[in-house]
PDB file of C-alpha atoms in Angstrom:
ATOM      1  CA  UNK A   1      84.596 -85.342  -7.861  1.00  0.00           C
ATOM      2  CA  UNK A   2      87.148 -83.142  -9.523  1.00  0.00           C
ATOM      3  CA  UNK A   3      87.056 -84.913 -12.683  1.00  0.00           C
ATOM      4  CA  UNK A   4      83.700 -84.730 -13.211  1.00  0.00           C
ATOM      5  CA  UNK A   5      83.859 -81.039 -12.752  1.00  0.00           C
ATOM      6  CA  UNK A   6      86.381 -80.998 -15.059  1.00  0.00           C
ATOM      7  CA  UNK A   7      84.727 -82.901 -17.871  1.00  0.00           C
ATOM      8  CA  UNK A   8      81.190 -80.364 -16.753  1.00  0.00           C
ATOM      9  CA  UNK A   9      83.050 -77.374 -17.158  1.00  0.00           C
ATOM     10  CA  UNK A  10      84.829 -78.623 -20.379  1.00  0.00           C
ATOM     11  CA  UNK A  11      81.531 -79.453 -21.950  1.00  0.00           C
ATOM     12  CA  UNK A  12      80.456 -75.977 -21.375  1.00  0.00           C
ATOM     13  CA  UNK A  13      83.525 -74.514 -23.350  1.00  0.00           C
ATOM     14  CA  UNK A  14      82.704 -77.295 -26.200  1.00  0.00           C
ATOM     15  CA  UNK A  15      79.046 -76.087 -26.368  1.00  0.00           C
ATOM     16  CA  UNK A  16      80.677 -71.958 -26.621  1.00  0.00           C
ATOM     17  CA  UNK A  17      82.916 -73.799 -29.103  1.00  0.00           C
ATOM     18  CA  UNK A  18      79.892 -74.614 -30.894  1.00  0.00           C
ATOM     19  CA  UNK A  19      78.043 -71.526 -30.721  1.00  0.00           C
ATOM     20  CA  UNK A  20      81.918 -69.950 -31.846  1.00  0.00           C
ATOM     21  CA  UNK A  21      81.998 -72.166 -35.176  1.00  0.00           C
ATOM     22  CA  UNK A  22      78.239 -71.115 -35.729  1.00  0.00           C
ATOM     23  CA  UNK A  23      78.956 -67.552 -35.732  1.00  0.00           C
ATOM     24  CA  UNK A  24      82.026 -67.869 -38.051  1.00  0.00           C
ATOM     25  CA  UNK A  25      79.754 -69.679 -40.251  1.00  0.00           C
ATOM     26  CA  UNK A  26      77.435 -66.503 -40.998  1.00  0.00           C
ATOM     27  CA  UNK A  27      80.457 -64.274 -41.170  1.00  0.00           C
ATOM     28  CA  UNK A  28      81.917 -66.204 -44.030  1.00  0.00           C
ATOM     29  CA  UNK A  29      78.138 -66.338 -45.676  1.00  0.00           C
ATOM     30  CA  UNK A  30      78.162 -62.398 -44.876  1.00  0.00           C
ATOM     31  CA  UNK A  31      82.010 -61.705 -46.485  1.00  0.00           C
ATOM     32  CA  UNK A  32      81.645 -64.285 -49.404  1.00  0.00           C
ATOM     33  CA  UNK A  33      78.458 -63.052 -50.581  1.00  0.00           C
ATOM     34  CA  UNK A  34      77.620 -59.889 -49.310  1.00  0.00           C
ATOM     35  CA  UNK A  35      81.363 -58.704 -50.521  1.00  0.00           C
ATOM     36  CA  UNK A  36      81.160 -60.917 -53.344  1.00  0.00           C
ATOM     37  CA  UNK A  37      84.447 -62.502 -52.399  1.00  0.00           C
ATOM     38  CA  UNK A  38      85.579 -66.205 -52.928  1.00  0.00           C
ATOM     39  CA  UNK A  39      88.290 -68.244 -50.981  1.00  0.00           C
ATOM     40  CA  UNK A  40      91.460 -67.782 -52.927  1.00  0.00           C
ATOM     41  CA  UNK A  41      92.123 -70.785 -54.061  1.00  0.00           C
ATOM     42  CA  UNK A  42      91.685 -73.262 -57.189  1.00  0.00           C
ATOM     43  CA  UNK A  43      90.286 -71.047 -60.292  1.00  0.00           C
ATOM     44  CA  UNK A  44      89.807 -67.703 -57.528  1.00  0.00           C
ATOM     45  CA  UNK A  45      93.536 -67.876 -56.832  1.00  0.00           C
ATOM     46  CA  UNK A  46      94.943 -65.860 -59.094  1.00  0.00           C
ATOM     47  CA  UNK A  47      92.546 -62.562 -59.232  1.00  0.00           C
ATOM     48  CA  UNK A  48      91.671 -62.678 -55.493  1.00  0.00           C
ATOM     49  CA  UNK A  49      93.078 -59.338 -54.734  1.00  0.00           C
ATOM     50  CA  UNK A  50      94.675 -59.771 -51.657  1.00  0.00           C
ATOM     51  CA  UNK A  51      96.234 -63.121 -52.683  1.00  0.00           C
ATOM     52  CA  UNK A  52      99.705 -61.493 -51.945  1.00  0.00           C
ATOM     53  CA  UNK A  53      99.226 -61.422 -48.580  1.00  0.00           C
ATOM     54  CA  UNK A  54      98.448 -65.417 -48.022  1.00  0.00           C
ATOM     55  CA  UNK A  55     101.972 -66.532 -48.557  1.00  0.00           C
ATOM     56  CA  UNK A  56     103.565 -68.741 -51.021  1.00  0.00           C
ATOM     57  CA  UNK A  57     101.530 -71.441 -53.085  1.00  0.00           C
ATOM     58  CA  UNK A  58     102.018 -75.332 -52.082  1.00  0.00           C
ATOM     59  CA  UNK A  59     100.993 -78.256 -54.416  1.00  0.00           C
ATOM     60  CA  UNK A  60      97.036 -79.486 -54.143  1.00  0.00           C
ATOM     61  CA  UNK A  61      98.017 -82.340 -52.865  1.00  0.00           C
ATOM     62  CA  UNK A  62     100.176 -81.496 -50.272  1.00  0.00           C
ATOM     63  CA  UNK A  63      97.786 -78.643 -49.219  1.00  0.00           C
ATOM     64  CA  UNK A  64      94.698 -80.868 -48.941  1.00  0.00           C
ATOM     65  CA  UNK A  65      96.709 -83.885 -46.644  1.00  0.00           C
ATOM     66  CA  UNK A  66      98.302 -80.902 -44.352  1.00  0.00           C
ATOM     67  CA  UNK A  67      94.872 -79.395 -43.897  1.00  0.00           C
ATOM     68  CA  UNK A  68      92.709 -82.122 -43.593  1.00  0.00           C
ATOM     69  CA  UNK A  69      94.624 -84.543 -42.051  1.00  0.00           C
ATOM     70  CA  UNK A  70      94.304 -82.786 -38.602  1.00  0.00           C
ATOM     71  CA  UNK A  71      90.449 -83.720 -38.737  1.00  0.00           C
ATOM     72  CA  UNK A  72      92.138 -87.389 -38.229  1.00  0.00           C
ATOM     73  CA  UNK A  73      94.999 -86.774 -35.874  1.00  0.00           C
ATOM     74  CA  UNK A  74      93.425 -84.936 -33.508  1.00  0.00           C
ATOM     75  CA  UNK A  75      90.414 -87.565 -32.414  1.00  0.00           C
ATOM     76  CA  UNK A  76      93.163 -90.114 -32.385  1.00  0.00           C
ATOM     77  CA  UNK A  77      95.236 -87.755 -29.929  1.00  0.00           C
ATOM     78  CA  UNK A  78      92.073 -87.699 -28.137  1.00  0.00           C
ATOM     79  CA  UNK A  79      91.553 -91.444 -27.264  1.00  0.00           C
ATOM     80  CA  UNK A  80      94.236 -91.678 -24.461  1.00  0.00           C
ATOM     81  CA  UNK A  81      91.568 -89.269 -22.448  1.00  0.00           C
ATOM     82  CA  UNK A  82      88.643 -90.585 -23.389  1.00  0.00           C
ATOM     83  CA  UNK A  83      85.546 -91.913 -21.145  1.00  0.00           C
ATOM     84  CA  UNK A  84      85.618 -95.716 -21.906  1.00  0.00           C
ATOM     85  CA  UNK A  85      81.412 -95.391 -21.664  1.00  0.00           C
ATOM     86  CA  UNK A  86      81.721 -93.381 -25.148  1.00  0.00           C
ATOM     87  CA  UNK A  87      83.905 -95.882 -26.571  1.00  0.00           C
ATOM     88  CA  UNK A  88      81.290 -98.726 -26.264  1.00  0.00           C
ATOM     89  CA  UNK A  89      78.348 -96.850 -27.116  1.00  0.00           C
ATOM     90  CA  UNK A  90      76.973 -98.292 -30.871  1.00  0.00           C
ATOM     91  CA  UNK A  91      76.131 -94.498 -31.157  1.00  0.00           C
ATOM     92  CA  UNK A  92      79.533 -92.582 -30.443  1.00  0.00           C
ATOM     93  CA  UNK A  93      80.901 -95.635 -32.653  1.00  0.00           C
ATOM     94  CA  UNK A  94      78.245 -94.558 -35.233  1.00  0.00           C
ATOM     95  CA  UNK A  95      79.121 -90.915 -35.398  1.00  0.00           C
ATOM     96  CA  UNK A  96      82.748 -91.824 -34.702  1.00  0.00           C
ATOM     97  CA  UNK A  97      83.201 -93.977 -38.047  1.00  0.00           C
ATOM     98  CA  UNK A  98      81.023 -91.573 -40.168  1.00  0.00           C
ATOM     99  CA  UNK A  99      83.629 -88.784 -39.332  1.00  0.00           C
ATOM    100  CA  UNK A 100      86.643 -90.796 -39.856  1.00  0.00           C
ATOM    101  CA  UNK A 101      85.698 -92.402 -42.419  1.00  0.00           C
ATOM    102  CA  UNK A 102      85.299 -89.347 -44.485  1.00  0.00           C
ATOM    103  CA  UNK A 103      88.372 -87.980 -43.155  1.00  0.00           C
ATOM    104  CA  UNK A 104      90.863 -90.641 -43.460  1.00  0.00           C
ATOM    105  CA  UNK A 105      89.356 -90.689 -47.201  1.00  0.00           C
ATOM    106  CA  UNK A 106      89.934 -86.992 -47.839  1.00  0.00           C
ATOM    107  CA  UNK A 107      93.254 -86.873 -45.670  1.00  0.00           C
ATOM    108  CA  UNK A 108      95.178 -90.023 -47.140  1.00  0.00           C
ATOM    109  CA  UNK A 109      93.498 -90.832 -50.433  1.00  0.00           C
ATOM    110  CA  UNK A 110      91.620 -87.709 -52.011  1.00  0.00           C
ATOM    111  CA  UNK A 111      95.055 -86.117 -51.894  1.00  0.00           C
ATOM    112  CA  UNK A 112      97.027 -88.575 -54.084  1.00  0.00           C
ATOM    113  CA  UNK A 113      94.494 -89.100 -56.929  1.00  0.00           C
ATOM    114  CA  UNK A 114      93.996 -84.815 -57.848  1.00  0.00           C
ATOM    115  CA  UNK A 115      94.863 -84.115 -61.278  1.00  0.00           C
ATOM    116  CA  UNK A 116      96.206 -80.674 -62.538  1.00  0.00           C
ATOM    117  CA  UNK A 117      95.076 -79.239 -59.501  1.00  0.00           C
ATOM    118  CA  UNK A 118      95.899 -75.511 -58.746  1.00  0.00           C
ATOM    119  CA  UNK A 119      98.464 -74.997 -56.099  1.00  0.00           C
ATOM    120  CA  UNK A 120      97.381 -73.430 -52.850  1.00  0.00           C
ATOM    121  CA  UNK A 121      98.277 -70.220 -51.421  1.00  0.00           C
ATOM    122  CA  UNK A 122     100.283 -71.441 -47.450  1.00  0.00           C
ATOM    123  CA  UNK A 123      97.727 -69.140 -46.069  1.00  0.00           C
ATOM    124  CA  UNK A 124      94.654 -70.399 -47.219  1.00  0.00           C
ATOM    125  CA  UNK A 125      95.452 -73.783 -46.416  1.00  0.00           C
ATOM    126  CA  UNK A 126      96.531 -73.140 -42.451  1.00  0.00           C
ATOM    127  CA  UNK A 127      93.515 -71.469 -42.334  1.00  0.00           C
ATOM    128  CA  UNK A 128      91.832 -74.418 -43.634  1.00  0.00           C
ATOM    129  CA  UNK A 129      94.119 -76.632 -41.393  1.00  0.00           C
ATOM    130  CA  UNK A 130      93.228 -74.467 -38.535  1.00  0.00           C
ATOM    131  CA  UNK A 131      89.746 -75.191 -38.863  1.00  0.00           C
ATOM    132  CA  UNK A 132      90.475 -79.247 -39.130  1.00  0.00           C
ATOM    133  CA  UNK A 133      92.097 -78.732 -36.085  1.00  0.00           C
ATOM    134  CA  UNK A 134      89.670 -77.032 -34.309  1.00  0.00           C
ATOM    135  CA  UNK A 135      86.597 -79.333 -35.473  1.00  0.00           C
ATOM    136  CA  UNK A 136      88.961 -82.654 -34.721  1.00  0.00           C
ATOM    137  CA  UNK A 137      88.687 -81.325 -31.129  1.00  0.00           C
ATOM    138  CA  UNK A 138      84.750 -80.996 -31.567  1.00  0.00           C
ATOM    139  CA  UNK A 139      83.533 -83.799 -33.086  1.00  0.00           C
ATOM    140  CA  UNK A 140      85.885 -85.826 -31.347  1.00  0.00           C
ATOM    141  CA  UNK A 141      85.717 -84.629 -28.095  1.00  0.00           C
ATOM    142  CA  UNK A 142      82.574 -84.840 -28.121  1.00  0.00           C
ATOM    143  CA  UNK A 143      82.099 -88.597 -29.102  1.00  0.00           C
ATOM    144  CA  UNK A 144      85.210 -90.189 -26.935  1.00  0.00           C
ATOM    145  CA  UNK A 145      84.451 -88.355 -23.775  1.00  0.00           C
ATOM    146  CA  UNK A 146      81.687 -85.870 -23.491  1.00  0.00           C
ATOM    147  CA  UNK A 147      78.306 -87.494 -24.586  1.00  0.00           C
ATOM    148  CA  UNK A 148      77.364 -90.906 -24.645  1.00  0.00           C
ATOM    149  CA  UNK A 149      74.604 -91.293 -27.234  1.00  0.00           C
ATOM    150  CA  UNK A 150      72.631 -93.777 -26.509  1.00  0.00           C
ATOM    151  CA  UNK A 151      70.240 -96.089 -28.188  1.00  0.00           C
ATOM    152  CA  UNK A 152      67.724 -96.723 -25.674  1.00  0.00           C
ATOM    153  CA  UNK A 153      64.557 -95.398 -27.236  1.00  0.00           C
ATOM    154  CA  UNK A 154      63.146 -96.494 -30.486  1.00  0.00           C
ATOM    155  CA  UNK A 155      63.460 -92.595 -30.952  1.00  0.00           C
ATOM    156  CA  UNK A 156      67.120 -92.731 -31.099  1.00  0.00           C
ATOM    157  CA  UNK A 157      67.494 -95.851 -33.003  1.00  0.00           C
ATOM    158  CA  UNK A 158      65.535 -93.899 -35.240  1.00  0.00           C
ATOM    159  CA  UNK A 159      67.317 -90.477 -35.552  1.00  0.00           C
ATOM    160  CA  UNK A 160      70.788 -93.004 -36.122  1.00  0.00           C
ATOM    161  CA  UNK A 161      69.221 -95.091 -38.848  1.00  0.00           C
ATOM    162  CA  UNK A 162      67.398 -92.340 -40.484  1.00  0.00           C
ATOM    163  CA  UNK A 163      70.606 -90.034 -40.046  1.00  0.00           C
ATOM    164  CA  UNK A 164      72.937 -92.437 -41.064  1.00  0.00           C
ATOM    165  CA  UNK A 165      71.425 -93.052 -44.420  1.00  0.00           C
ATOM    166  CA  UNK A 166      71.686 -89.183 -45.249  1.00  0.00           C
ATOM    167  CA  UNK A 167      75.233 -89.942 -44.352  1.00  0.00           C
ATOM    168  CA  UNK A 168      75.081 -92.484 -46.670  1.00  0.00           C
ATOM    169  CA  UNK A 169      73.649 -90.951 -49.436  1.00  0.00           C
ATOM    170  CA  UNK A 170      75.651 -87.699 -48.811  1.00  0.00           C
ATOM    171  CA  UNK A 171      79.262 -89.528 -48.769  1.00  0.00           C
ATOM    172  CA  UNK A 172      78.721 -91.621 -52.384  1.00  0.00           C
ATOM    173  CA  UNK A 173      77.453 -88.404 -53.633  1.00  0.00           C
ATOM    174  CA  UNK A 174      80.334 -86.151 -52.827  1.00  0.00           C
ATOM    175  CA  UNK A 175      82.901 -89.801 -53.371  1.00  0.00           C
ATOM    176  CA  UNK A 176      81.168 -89.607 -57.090  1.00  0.00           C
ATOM    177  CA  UNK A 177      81.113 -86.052 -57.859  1.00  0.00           C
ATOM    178  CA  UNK A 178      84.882 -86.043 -57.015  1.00  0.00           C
ATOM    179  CA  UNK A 179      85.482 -88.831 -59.328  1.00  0.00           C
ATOM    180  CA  UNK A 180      83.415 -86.773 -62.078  1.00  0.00           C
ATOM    181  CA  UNK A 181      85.374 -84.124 -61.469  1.00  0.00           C
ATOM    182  CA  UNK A 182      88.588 -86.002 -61.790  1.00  0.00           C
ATOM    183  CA  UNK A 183      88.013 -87.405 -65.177  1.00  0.00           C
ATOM    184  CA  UNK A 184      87.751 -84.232 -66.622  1.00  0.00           C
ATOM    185  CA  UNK A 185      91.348 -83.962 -66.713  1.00  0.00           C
ATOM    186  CA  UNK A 186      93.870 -86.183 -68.409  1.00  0.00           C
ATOM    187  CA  UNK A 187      97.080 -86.599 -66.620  1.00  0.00           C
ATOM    188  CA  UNK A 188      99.396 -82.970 -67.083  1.00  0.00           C
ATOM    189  CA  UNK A 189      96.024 -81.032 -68.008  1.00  0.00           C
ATOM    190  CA  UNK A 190      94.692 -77.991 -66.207  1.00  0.00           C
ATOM    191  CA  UNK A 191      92.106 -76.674 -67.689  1.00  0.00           C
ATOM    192  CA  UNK A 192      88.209 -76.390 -67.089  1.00  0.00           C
ATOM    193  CA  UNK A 193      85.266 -78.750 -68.367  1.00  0.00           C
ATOM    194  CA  UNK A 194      81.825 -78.738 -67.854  1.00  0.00           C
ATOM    195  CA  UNK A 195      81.159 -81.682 -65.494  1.00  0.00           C
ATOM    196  CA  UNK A 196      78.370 -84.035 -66.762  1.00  0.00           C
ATOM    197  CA  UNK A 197      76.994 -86.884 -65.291  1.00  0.00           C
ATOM    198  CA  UNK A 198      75.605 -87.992 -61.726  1.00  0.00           C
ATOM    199  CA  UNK A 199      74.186 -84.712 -59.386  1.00  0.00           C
ATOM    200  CA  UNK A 200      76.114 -82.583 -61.783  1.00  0.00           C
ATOM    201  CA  UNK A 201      73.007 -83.092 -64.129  1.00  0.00           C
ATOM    202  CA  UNK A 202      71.179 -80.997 -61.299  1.00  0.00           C
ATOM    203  CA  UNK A 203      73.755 -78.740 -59.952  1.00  0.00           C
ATOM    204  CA  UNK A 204      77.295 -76.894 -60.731  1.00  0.00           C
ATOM    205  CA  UNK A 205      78.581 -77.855 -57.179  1.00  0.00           C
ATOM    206  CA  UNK A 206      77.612 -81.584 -56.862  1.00  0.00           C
ATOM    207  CA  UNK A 207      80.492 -82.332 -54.642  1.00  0.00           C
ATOM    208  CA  UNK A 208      79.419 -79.307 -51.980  1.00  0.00           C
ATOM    209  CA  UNK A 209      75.685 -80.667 -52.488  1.00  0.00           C
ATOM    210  CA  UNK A 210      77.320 -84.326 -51.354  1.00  0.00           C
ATOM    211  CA  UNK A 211      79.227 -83.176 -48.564  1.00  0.00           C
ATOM    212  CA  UNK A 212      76.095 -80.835 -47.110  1.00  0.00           C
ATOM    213  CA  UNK A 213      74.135 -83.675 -47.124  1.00  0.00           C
ATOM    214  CA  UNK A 214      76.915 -85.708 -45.363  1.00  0.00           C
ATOM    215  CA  UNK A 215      77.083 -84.003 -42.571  1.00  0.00           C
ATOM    216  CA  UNK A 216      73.101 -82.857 -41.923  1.00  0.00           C
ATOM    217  CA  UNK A 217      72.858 -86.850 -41.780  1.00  0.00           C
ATOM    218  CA  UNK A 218      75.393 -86.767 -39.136  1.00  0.00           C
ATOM    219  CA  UNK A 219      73.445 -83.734 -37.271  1.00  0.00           C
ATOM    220  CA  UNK A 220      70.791 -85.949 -37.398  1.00  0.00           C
ATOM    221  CA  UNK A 221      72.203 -88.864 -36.331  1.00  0.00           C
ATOM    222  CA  UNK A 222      73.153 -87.359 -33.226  1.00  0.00           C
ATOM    223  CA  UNK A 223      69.596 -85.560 -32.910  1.00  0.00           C
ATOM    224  CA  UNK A 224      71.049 -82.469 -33.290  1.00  0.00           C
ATOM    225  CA  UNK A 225      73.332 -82.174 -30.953  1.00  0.00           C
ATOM    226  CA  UNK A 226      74.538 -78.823 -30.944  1.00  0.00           C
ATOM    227  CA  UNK A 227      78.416 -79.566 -31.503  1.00  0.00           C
ATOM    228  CA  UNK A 228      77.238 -81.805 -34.785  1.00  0.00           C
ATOM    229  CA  UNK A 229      74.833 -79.266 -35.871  1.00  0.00           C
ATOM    230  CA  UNK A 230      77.484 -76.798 -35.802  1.00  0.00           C
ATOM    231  CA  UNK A 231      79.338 -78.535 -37.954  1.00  0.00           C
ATOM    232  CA  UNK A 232      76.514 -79.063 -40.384  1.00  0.00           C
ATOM    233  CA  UNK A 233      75.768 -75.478 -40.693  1.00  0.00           C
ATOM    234  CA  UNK A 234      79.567 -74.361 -40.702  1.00  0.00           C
ATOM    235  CA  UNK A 235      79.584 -76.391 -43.933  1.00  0.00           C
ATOM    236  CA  UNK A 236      76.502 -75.240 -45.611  1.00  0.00           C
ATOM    237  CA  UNK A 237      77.589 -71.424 -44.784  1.00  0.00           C
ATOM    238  CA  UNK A 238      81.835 -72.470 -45.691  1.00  0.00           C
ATOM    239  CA  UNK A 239      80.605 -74.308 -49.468  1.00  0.00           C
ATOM    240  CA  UNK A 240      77.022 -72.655 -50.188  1.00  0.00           C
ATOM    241  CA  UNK A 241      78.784 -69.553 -51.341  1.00  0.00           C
ATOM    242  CA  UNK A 242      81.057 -71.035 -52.916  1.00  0.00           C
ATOM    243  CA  UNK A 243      79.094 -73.253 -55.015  1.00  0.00           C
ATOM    244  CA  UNK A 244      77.046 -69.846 -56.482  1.00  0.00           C
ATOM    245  CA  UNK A 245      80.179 -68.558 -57.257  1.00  0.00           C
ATOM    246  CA  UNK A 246      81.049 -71.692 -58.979  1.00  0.00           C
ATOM    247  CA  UNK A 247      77.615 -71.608 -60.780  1.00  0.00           C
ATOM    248  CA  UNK A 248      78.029 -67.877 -61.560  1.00  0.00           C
ATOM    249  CA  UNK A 249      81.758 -69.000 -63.182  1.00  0.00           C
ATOM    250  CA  UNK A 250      80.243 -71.345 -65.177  1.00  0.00           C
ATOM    251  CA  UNK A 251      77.817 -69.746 -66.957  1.00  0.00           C
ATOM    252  CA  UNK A 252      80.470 -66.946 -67.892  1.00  0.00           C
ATOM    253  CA  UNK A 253      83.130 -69.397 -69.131  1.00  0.00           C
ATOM    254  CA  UNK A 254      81.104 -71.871 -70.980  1.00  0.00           C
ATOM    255  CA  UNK A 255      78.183 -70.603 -73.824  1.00  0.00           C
ATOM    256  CA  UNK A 256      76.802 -74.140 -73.482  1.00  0.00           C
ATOM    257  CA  UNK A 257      76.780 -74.473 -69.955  1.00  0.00           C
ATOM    258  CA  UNK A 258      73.114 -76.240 -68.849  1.00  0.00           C
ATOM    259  CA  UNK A 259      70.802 -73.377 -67.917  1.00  0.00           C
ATOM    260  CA  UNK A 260      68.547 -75.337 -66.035  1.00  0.00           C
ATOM    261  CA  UNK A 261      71.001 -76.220 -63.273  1.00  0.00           C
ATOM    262  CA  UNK A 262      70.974 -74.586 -60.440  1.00  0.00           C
ATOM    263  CA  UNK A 263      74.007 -74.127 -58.325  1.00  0.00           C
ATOM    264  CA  UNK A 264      73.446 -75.986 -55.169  1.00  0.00           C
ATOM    265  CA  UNK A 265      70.206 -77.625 -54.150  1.00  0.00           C
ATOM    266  CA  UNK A 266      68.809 -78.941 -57.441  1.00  0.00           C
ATOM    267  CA  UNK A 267      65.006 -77.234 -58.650  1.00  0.00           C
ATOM    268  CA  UNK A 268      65.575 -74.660 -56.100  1.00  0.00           C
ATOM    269  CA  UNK A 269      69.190 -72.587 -55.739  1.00  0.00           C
TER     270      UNK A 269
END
């Protein structure tokens, strides 16, 4: 039928779309450390030296709920043309709530509980917003309408039990690492602390290392499907350079900064 044209020739752009968000991935990883250059924003803001040209600054908050909210808005514009076979499958439910449950956290809440956080150059966070809006149509394309993941096999009961732990783990890792983070700072302060406590005893980027994690249980999960993945590997290239240059900040800044943490992926980078 014509629909079901449609919905073949739509999963064939969502599977470039992947491929799209996989290449941007290894750009970024080539411009932010190959060129040694960090997203302008938070402690980079202010010597990033074309931070003229990305507009005027916007508080944290208001920066992180216009950017990240899309990641929300955009599967919930999607339910009205969904295929009602995704929206009973305990798998699309699975990978459904893993994605909006992070979201709505980092959309709604995350926002309204920073402290002294730096304003946000307008162009950095449409960029970022951008982005949201572009992966809101992936993921959530892909899990109202496109696939139906089923649980037939032991195998894929499996790959969403195994996955979904990682997911797990990976959420109250990044949830605790942000509340780390947060107590560094007494209401009207600014200013820079070394983080201790939790996977910060491993790493300088515990949060990125949480979120990474995160979302390879969710590429799991869905045994790999190649819109998840993409994801997965979008985040790992977006944070993993930004974590060294985190790492790299730290050890410049702070005399006593931990020498045996690494910056990412604790023993090993």
């Amino acid at each position: 039928t014509t629909i079901d044209a449609l919905v073949r020739h739509e999963a064939d752009l969502h599977t470039a779309c992947a491929w799209l968000m996989i290449a941007t991935g290894a750009a970024v990883v080539l411009v932010e450390l190959g060129g040694g250059i960090a997203a302008a924003y938070g402690r980079y803001a202010a010597t990033a030296p074309f931070a003229r040209w990305l507009g005027p600054v916007v508080p944290a908050w208001f920066a992180w709920m216009f950017q990240e909210s899309w990641s929300v808005l955009v599967p919930l514009a999607l339910l009205p043309f969904s295929n009602p076979a995704c929206l009973v499958s305990p798998g699309n439910l699975a990978l459904g709530g893993m994605f909006l449950t992070h979201y709505t956290y980092r959309s709604f809440v995350y926002p309204l509980r920073i402290r002294g956080g730096k304003p946000m150059p307008l162009g950095i966070s449409s960029l970022a917003a951008l982005f949201c809006f572009f992966n809101g149509y992936l993921q959530g394309r892909l899990w109202t309408a496109l696939h139906v993941f089923s649980l037939d096999t032991a195998a894929d009961r499996a790959f969403l039990a195994c996955g979904g732990a990682i997911w797990l783990f990976g959420w109250c890792v990044n949830l605790h690492s942000d509340s780390i983070l947060r107590s560094l700072r007494r209401p009207g302060e600014t200013g820079y602390k070394i983080p201790r406590g939790g996977m910060f005893e491993y790493v300088s980027a515990a949060n990125y290392f949480g979120e990474i994690v995160e979302w390879s249980g969710y590429a799991v999960a869905s045994r790999f499907h190649v819109g998840c993945l993409a994801f997965a590997l979008f985040t790992a290239c977006n944070t993993g350079p930004r974590a060294l240059h985190h790492h790299l900040w730290y050890l410049q800044k702070f005399e006593d900064y931990p020498r045996d943490r690494r910056a990412l992926i604790p023993f090993v980078w």
